[in-house]
PDB file of C-alpha atoms and ligand atoms in Angstrom:
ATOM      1  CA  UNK B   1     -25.857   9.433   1.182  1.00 86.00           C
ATOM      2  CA  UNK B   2     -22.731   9.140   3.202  1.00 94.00           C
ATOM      3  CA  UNK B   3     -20.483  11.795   4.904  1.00 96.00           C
ATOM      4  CA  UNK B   4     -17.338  11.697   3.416  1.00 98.00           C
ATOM      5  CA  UNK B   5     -14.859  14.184   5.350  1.00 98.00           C
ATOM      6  CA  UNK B   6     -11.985  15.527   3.855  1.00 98.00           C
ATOM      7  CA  UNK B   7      -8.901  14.221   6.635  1.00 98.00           C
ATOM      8  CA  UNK B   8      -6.003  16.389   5.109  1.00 97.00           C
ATOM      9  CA  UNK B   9      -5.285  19.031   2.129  1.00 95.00           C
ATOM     10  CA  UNK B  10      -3.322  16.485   0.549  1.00 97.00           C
ATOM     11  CA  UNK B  11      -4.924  12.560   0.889  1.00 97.00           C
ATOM     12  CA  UNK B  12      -7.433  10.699   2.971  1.00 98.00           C
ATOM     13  CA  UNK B  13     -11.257  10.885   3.637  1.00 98.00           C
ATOM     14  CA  UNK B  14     -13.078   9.626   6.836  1.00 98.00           C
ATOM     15  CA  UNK B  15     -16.642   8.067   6.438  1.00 98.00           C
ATOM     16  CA  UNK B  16     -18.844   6.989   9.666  1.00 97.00           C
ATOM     17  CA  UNK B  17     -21.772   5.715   9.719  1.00 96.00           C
ATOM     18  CA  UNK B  18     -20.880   2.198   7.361  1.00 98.00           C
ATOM     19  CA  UNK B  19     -21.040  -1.482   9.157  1.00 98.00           C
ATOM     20  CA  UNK B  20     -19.127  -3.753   6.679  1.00 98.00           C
ATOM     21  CA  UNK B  21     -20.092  -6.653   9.115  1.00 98.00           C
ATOM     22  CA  UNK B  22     -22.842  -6.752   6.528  1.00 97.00           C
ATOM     23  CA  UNK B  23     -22.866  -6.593   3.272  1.00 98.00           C
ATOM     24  CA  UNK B  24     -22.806  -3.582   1.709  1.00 97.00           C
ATOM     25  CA  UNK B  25     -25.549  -2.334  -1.452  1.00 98.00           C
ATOM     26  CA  UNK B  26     -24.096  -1.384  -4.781  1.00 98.00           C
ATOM     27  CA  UNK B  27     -25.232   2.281  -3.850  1.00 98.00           C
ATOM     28  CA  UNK B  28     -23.019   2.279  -1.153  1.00 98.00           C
ATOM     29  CA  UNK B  29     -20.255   0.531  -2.736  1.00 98.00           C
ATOM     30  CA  UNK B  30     -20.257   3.355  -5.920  1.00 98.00           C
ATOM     31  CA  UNK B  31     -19.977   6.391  -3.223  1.00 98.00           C
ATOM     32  CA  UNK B  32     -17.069   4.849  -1.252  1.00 98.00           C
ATOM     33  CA  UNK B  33     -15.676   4.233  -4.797  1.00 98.00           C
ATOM     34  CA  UNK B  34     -15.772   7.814  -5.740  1.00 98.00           C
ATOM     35  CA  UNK B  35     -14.278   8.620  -2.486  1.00 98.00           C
ATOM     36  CA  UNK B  36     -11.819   6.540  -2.766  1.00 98.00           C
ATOM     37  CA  UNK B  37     -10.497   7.802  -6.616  1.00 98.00           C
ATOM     38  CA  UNK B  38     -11.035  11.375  -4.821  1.00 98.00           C
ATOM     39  CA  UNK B  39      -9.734  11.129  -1.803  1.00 98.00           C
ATOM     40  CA  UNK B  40      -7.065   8.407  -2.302  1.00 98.00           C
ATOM     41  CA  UNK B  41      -7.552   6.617   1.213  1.00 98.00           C
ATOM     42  CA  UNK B  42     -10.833   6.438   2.926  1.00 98.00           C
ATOM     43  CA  UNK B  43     -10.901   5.200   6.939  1.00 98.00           C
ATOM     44  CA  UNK B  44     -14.269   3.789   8.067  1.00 98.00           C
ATOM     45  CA  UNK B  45     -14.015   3.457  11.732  1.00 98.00           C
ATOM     46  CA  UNK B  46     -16.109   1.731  14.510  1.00 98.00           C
ATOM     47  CA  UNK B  47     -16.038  -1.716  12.149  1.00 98.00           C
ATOM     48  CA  UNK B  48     -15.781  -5.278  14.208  1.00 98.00           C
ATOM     49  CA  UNK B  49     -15.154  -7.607  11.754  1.00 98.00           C
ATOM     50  CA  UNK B  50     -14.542 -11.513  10.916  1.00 98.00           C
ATOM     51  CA  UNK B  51     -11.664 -12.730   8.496  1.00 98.00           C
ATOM     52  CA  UNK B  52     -14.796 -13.354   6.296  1.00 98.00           C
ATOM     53  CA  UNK B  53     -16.397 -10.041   6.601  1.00 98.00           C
ATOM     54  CA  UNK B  54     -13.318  -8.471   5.572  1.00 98.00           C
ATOM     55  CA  UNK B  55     -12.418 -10.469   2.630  1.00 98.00           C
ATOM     56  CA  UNK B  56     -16.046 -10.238   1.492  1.00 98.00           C
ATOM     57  CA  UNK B  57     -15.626  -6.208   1.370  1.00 98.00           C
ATOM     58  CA  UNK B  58     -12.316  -6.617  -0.063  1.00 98.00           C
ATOM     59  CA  UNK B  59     -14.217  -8.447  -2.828  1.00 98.00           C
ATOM     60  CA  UNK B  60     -15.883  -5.675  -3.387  1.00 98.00           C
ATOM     61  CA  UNK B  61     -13.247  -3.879  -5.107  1.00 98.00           C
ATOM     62  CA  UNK B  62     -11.474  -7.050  -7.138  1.00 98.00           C
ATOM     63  CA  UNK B  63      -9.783 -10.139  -6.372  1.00 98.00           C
ATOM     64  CA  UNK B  64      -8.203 -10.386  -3.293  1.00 98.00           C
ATOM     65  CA  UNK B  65      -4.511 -12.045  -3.695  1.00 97.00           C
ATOM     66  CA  UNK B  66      -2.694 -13.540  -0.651  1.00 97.00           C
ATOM     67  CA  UNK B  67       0.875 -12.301   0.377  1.00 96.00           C
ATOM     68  CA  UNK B  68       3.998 -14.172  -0.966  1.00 96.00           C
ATOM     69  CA  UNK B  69       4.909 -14.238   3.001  1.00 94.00           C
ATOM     70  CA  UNK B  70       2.638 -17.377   3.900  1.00 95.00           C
ATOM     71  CA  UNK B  71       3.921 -17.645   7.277  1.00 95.00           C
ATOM     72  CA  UNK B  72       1.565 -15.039   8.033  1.00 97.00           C
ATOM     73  CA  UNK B  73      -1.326 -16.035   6.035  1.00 98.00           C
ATOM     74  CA  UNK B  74      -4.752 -16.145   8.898  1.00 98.00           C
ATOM     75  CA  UNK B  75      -5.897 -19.631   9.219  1.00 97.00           C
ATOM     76  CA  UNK B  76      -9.209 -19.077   8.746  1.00 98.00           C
ATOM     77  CA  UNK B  77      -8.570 -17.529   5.109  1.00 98.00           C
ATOM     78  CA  UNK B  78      -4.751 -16.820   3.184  1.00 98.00           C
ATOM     79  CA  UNK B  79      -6.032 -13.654   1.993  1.00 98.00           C
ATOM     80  CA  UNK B  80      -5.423 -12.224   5.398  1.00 98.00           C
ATOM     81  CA  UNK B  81      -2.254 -11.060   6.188  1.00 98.00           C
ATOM     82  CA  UNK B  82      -1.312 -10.742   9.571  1.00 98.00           C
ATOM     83  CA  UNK B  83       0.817  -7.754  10.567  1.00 97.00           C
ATOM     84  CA  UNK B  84       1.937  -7.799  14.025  1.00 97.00           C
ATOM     85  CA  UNK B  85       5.055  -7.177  15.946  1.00 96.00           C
ATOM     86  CA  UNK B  86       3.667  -9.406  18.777  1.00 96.00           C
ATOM     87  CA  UNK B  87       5.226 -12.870  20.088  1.00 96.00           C
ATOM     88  CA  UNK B  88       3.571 -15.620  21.826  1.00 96.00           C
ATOM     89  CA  UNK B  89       5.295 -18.674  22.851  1.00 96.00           C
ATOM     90  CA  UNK B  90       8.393 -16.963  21.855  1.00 96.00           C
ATOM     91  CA  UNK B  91       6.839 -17.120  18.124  1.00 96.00           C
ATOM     92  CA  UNK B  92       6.092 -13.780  15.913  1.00 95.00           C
ATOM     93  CA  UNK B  93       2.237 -13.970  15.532  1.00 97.00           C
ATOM     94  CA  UNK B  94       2.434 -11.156  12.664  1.00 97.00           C
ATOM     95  CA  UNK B  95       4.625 -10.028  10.313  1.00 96.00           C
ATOM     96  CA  UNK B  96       6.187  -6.991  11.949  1.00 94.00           C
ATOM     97  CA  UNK B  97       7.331  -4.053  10.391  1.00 90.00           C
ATOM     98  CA  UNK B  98       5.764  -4.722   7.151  1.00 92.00           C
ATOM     99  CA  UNK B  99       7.079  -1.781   4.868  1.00 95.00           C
ATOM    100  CA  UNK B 100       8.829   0.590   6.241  1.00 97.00           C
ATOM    101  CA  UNK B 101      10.077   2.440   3.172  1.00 97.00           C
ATOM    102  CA  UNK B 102       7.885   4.259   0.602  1.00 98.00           C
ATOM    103  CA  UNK B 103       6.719   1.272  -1.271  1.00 98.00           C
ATOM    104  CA  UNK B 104       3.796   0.131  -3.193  1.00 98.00           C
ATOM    105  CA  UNK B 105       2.311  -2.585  -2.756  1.00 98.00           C
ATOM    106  CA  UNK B 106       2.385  -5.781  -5.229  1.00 97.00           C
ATOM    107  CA  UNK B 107       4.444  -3.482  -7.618  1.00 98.00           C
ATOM    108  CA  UNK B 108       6.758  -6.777  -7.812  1.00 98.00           C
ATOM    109  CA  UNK B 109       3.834  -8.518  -9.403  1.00 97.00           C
ATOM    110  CA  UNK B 110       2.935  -8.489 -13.136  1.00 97.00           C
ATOM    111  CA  UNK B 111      -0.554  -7.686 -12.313  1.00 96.00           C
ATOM    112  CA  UNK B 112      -0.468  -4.138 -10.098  1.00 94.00           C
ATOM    113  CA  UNK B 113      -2.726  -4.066  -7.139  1.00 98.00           C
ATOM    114  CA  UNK B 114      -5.846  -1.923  -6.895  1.00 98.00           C
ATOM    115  CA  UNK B 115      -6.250  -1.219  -3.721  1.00 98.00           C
ATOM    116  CA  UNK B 116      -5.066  -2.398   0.278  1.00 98.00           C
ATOM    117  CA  UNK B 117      -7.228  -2.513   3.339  1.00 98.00           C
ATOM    118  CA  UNK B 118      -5.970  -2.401   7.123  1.00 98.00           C
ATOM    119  CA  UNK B 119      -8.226  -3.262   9.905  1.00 98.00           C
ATOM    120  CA  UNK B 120      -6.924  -1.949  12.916  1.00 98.00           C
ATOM    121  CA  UNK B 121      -7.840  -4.880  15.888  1.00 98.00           C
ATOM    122  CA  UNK B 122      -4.980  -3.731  18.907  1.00 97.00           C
ATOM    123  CA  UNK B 123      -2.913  -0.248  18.006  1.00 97.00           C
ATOM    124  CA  UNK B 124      -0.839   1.347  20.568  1.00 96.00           C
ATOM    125  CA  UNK B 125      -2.023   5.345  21.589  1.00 94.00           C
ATOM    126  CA  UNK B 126       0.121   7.874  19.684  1.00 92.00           C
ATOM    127  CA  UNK B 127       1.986   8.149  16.427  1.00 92.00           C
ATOM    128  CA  UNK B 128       1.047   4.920  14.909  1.00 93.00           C
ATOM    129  CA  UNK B 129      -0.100   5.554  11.571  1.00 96.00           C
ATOM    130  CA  UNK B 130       0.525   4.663   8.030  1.00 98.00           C
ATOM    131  CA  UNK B 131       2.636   7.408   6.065  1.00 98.00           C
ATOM    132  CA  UNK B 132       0.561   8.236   2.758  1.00 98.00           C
ATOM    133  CA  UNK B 133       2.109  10.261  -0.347  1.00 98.00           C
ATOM    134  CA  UNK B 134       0.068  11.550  -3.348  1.00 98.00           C
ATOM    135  CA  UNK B 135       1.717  10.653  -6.468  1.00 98.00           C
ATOM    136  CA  UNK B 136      -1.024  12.117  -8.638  1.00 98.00           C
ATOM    137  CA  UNK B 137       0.203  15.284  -6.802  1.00 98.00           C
ATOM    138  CA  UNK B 138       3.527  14.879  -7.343  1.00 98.00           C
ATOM    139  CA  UNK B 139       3.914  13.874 -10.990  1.00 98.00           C
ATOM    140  CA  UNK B 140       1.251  17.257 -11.602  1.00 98.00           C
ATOM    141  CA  UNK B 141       3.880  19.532  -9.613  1.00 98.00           C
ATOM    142  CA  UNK B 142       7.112  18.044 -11.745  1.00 98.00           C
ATOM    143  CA  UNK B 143       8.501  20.710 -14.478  1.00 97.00           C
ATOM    144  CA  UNK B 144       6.157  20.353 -17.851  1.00 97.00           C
ATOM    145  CA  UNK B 145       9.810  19.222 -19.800  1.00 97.00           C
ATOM    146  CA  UNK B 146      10.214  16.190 -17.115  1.00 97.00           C
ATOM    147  CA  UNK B 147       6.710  15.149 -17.606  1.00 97.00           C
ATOM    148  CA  UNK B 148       7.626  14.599 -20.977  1.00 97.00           C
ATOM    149  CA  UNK B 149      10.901  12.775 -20.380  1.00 96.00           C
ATOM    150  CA  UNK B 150       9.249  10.504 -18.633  1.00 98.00           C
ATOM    151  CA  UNK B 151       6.438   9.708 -21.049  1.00 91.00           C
ATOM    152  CA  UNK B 152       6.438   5.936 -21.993  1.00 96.00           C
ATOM    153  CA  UNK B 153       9.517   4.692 -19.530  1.00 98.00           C
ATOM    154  CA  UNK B 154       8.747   1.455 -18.630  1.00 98.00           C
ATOM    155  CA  UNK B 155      10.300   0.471 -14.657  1.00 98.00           C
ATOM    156  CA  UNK B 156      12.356  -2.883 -14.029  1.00 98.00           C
ATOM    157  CA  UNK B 157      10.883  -3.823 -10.431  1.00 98.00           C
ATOM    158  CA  UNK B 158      11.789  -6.467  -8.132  1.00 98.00           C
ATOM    159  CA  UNK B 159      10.524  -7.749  -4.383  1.00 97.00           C
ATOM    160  CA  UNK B 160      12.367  -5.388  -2.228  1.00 97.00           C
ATOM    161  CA  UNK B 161      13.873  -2.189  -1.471  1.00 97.00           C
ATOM    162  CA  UNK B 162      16.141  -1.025  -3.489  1.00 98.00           C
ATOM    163  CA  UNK B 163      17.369   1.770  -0.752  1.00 96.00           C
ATOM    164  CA  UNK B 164      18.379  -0.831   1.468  1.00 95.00           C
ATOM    165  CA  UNK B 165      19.423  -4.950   1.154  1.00 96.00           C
ATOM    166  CA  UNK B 166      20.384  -5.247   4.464  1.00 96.00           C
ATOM    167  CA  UNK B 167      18.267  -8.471   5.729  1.00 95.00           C
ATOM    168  CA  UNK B 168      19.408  -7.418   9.444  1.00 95.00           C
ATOM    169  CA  UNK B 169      17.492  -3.858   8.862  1.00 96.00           C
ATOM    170  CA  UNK B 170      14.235  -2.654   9.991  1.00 95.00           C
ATOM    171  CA  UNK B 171      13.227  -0.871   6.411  1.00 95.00           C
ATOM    172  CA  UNK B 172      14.463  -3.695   4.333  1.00 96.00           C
ATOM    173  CA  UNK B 173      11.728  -5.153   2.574  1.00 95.00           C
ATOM    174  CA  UNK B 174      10.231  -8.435   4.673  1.00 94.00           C
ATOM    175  CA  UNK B 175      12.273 -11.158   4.388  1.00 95.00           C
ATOM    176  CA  UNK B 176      11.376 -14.218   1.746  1.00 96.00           C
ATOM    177  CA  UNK B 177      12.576 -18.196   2.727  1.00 96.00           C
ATOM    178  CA  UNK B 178      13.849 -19.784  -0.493  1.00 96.00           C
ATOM    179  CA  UNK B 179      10.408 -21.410  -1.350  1.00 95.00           C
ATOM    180  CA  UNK B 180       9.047 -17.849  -1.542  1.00 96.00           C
ATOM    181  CA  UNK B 181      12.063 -16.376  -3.207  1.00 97.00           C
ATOM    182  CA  UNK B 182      10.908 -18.514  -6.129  1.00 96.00           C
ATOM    183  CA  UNK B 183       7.782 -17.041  -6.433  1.00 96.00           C
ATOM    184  CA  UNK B 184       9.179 -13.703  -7.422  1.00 96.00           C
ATOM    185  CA  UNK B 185      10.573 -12.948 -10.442  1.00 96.00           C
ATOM    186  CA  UNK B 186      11.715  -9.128 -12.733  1.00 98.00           C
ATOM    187  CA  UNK B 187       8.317  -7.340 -13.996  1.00 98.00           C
ATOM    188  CA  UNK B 188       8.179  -3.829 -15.463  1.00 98.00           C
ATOM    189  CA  UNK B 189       5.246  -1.387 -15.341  1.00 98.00           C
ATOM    190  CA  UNK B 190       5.098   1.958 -16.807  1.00 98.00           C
ATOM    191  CA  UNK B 191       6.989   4.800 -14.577  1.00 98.00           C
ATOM    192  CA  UNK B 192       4.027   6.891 -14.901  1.00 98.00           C
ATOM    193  CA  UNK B 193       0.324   5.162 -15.049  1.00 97.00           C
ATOM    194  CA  UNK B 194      -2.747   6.772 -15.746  1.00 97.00           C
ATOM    195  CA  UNK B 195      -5.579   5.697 -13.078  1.00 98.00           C
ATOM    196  CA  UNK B 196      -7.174   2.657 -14.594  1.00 97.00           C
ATOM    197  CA  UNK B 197     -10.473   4.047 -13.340  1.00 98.00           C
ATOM    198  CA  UNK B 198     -10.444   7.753 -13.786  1.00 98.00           C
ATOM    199  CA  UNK B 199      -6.914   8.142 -16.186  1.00 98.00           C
ATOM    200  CA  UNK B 200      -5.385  10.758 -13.689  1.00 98.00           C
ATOM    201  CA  UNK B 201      -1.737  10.195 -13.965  1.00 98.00           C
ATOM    202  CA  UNK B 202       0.232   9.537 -11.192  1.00 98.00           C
ATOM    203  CA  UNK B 203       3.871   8.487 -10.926  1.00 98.00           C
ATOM    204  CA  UNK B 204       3.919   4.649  -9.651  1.00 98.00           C
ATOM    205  CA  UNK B 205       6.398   3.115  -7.430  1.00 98.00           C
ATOM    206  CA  UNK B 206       9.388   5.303  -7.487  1.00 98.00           C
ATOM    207  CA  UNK B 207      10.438   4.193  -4.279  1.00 98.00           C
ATOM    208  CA  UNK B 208      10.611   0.302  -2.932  1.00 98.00           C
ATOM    209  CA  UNK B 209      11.036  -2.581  -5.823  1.00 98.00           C
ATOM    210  CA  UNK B 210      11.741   0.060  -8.207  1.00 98.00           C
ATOM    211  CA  UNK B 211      15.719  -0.507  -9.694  1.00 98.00           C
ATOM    212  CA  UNK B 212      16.307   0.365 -12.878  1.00 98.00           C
ATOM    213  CA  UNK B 213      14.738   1.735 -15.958  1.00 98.00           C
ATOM    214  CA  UNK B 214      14.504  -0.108 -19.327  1.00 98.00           C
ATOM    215  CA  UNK B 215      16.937   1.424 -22.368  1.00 97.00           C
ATOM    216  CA  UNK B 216      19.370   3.559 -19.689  1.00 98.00           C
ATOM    217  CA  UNK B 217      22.133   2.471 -17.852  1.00 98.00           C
ATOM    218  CA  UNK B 218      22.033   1.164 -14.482  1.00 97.00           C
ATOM    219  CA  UNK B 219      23.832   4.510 -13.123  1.00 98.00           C
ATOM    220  CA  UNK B 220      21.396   6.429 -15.390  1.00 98.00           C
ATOM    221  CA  UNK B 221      18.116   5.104 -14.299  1.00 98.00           C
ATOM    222  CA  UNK B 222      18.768   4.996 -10.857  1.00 98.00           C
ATOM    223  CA  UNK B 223      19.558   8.260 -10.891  1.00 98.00           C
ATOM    224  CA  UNK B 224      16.556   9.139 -11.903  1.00 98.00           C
ATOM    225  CA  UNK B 225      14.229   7.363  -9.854  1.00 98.00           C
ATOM    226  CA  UNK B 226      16.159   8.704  -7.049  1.00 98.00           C
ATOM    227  CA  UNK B 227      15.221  12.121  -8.283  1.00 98.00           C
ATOM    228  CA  UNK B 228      11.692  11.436  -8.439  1.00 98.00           C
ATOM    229  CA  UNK B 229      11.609   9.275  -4.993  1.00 98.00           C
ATOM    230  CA  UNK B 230      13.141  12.723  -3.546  1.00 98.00           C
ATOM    231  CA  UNK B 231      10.380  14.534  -5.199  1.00 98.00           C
ATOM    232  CA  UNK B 232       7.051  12.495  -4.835  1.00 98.00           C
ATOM    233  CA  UNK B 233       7.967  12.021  -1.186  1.00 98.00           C
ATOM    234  CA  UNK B 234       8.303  15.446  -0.347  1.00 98.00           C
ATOM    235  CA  UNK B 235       6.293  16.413   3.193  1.00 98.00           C
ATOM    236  CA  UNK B 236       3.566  18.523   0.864  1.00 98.00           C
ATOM    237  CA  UNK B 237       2.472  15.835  -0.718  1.00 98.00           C
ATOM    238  CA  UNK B 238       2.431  13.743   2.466  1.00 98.00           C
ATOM    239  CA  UNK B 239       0.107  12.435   5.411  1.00 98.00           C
ATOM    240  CA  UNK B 240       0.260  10.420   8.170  1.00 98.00           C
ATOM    241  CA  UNK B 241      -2.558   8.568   9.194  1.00 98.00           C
ATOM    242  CA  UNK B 242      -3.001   7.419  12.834  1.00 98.00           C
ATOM    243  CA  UNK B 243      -5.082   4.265  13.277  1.00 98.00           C
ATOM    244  CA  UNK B 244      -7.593   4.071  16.474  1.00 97.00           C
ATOM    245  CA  UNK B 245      -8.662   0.083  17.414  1.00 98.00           C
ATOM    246  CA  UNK B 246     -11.460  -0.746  14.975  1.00 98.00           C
ATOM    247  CA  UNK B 247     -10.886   1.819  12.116  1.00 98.00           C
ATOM    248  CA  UNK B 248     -10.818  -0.310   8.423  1.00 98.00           C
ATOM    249  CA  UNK B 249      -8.414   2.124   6.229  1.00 98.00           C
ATOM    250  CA  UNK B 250      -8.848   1.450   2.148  1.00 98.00           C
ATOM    251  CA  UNK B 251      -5.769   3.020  -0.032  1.00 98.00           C
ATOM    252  CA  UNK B 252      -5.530   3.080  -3.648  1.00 98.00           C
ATOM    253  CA  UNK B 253      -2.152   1.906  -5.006  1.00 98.00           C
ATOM    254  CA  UNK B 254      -2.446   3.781  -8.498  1.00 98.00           C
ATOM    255  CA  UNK B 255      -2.346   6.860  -6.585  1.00 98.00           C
ATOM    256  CA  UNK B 256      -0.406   6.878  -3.358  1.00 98.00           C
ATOM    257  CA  UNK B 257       3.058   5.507  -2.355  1.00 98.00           C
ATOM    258  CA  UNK B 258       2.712   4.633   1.309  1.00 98.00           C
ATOM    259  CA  UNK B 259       5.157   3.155   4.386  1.00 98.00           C
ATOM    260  CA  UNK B 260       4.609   1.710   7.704  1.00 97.00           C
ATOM    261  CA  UNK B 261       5.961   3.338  11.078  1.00 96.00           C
ATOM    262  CA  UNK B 262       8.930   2.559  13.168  1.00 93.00           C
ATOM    263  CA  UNK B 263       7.591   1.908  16.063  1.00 89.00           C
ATOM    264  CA  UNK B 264       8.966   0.633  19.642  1.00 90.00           C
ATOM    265  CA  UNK B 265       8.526  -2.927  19.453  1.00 90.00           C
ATOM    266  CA  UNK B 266       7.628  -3.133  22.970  1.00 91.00           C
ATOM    267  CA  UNK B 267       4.090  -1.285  21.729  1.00 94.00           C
ATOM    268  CA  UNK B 268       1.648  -4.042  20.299  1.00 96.00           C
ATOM    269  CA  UNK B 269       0.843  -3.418  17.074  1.00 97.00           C
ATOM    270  CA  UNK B 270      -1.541  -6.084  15.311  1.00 97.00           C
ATOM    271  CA  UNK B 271      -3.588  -5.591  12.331  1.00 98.00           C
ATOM    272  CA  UNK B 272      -4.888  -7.563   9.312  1.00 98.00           C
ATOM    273  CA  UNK B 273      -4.696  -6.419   5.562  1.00 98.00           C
ATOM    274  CA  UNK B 274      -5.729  -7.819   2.381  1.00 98.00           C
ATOM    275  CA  UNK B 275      -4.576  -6.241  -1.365  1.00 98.00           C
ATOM    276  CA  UNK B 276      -6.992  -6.649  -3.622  1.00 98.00           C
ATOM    277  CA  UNK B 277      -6.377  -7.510  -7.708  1.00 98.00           C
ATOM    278  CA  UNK B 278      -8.109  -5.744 -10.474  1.00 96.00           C
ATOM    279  CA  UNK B 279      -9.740  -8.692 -11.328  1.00 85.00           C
TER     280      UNK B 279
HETATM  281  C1  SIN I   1       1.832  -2.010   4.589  1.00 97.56           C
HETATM  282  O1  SIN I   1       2.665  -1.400   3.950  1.00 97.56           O
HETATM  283  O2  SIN I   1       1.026  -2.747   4.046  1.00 97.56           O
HETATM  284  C2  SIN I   1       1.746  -1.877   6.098  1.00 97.56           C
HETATM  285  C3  SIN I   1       1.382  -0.505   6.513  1.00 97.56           C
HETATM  286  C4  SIN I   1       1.466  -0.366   8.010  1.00 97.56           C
HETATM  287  O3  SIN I   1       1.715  -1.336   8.743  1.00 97.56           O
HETATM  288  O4  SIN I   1       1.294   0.783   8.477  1.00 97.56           O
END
């Protein structure tokens, strides 16, 4: 059995004691599951691992798909992304500041994402972290009349954020070339989603590619999402989670909105995720 401990009142579990340089038994894989739908992030530290190692623990959990942003695809598999705010040569290695609104990721996709994993391979001392906020939490605290105004709204979302457009900002969303611009298109998803593993509702993507809502005015809609950004990211239903060199972090996207830190550029910051598929 593994030690899962509880990181915060709100999100977030920590669980020593795994190796994913190996693979992992279907015993083990069903408990970190669980923790995962309970916890809605799980950090399993200590880990030194290959591009391959990763990607074949992000297979545990569904099919890993690679970023729209192929610049910073690894070379030894695209379903690495490499987030860094390091240069070499006068080059970016990484992409740096990789979502730093409330977001979700892959909400801009037809298909929503299950899940995201982080390894963290150089991380400056200090505040750090990845912001978390429990949505699950959030949609159960809203007034019982606007649970059921929002019952069966379906979101217009598009790649970006829809707080801020400004391509010479730090918390727009990472900038596309034309060639990826095409790869993007209008999707909608439902403004509240029941976990597809466990049904627990949670509200989804509120903040980030979220823009309108179908059947109200543009004025209308964004008014409301507004509202509910305001609401689900609230510091009670929020943690910050500060990565130490080594720690893999999993987060489930059904459940959390999440955004990446400000940091001083001058502070190395280099990590590798994958987002896994439900299939
Ligand atoms: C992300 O949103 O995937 C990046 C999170 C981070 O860099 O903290």
């Amino acid at each position: 059995m593994i030690n899962v401990s509880p990181i915060s009142e709100v999100l977030g579990a920590r669980i020593a004691g795994v190796d994913l340089s190996q693979p992992i038994s279907d015993d083990l894989f069903g408990q970190l599951e669980l923790a995962l739908h309970t916890h809605g992030f799980i950090v399993l530290p200590g880990q030194s691992l290959t591009p391959e190692a990763m990607v074949r623990f992000a297979r545990r959990w569904g099919r890993p798909e690679p970023h729209v942003i192929d610049t910073f695809h690894h070379s030894a598999d695209p379903n690495v992304l490499i987030l860094s705010n390091v240069y070499k040569d006068g080059k970016p290695t990484g992409l740096a500041d990789a979502g730093t609104y409330f977001h979700t990721d892959y909400s801009y996709l037809a298909d929503a994402a299950r899940c995201t994993m982080l390894y963290a391979i150089n991380v400056p001392t200090g505040r750090n972290g990845t912001c978390f906020a429990n949505q699950a939490l959030a949609y159960d605290q809203l007034p019982l009349s606007t649970r059921a105004r929002l019952d069966g709204l379906m979101v217009n979302h598009h790649y970006g954020n829809r707080d801020d457009l400004d391509p010479s900002s730090r918390t727009v969303a990472s900038l596309l070339n034309d060639h990826q611009k095409k790869k993007v298109d209008w999707v909608s998803h439902p403004l509240v989603r029941p976990h597809p593993f466990t049904g627990q509702k949670a509200l989804y993507a509120v903040s980030g590619s979220s823009f309108s809502i179908e059947g109200m005015s543009e004025e209308e809609g964004r008014t409301l999402l507004d509202e509910l950004k305001a609401h689900a990211t609230q510091d009670k239903f929020c943690h910050t989670y500060d990565y130490a060199n080594g720690d893999v972090i999993v987060w489930d996207n059904a459940l959390l909105l999440h955004k990446a830190p400000l940091i001083d550029l001058s502070r190395p910051r280099e990590l590798w995720r994958v987002t896994v598929k439900y299939n």
